[in-house]
XYZ file of C-alpha atoms in Angstrom:
79
model
C 0.000 0.000 0.000
C 2.799 2.423 0.944
C 4.635 1.692 -2.318
C 1.549 2.601 -4.356
C 1.204 5.922 -2.553
C 4.867 6.728 -3.190
C 4.503 5.867 -6.896
C 1.364 8.015 -7.223
C 3.141 10.925 -5.510
C 6.199 10.571 -7.757
C 4.033 10.535 -10.882
C 2.127 13.592 -9.615
C 5.386 15.481 -9.009
C 6.659 14.504 -12.463
C 3.444 15.721 -14.135
C 3.584 18.959 -12.157
C 7.228 19.525 -13.126
C 6.472 19.059 -16.813
C 3.425 21.326 -16.780
C 4.902 24.038 -14.555
C 8.105 24.653 -16.510
C 8.753 28.119 -17.919
C 8.042 28.285 -21.635
C 9.499 31.755 -22.057
C 6.245 32.979 -23.578
C 5.615 35.390 -20.735
C 9.083 36.932 -20.766
C 9.819 40.451 -21.868
C 10.908 40.875 -25.477
C 14.600 41.331 -26.103
C 16.039 44.258 -28.036
C 18.245 43.633 -31.058
C 20.389 46.386 -32.566
C 20.600 45.970 -36.330
C 24.135 45.687 -37.673
C 25.260 46.562 -41.207
C 24.302 43.867 -43.683
C 21.565 42.312 -41.560
C 18.070 41.740 -42.882
C 14.832 40.736 -41.192
C 15.312 37.344 -42.810
C 18.811 36.852 -41.352
C 17.683 37.991 -37.894
C 14.656 35.689 -38.004
C 16.775 32.754 -39.186
C 19.223 33.284 -36.315
C 16.595 33.828 -33.595
C 13.789 31.436 -34.500
C 13.846 27.798 -35.484
C 12.099 26.459 -38.548
C 10.841 28.581 -41.421
C 12.235 32.166 -41.156
C 9.046 33.582 -42.718
C 7.212 33.128 -39.410
C 10.053 34.920 -37.610
C 9.985 37.786 -40.104
C 6.245 38.139 -39.507
C 6.776 38.204 -35.714
C 9.457 40.884 -36.061
C 7.256 42.980 -38.357
C 4.288 42.751 -35.980
C 6.306 43.502 -32.839
C 7.959 46.540 -34.416
C 5.030 47.850 -36.508
C 7.008 47.477 -39.727
C 4.981 47.681 -42.937
C 7.782 46.296 -45.100
C 11.129 44.675 -44.613
C 13.369 47.751 -44.685
C 15.629 48.118 -41.651
C 18.708 50.279 -41.150
C 21.925 49.819 -39.154
C 21.669 50.805 -35.473
C 17.869 50.454 -35.559
C 16.553 48.773 -32.433
C 14.101 45.934 -32.924
C 11.966 44.207 -30.316
C 12.464 40.461 -30.633
C 9.472 38.632 -29.128
């Protein structure tokens, strides 16, 4: 009986640990200073995994960019 209680408690702690981990979704956005030669595509490819198009869209939305033009020393919020 005691062994079953211990197993149930261990499983409950494991489930809690998996569900309670920080996903980073609630963190504050980071600021990226654009360097010469960088593009939204290159920044998105370096910061986000997978298809860079989704990263470009995130950068455009976070920074209210209507196009893809950025300039050196411009500060971008990186969600």
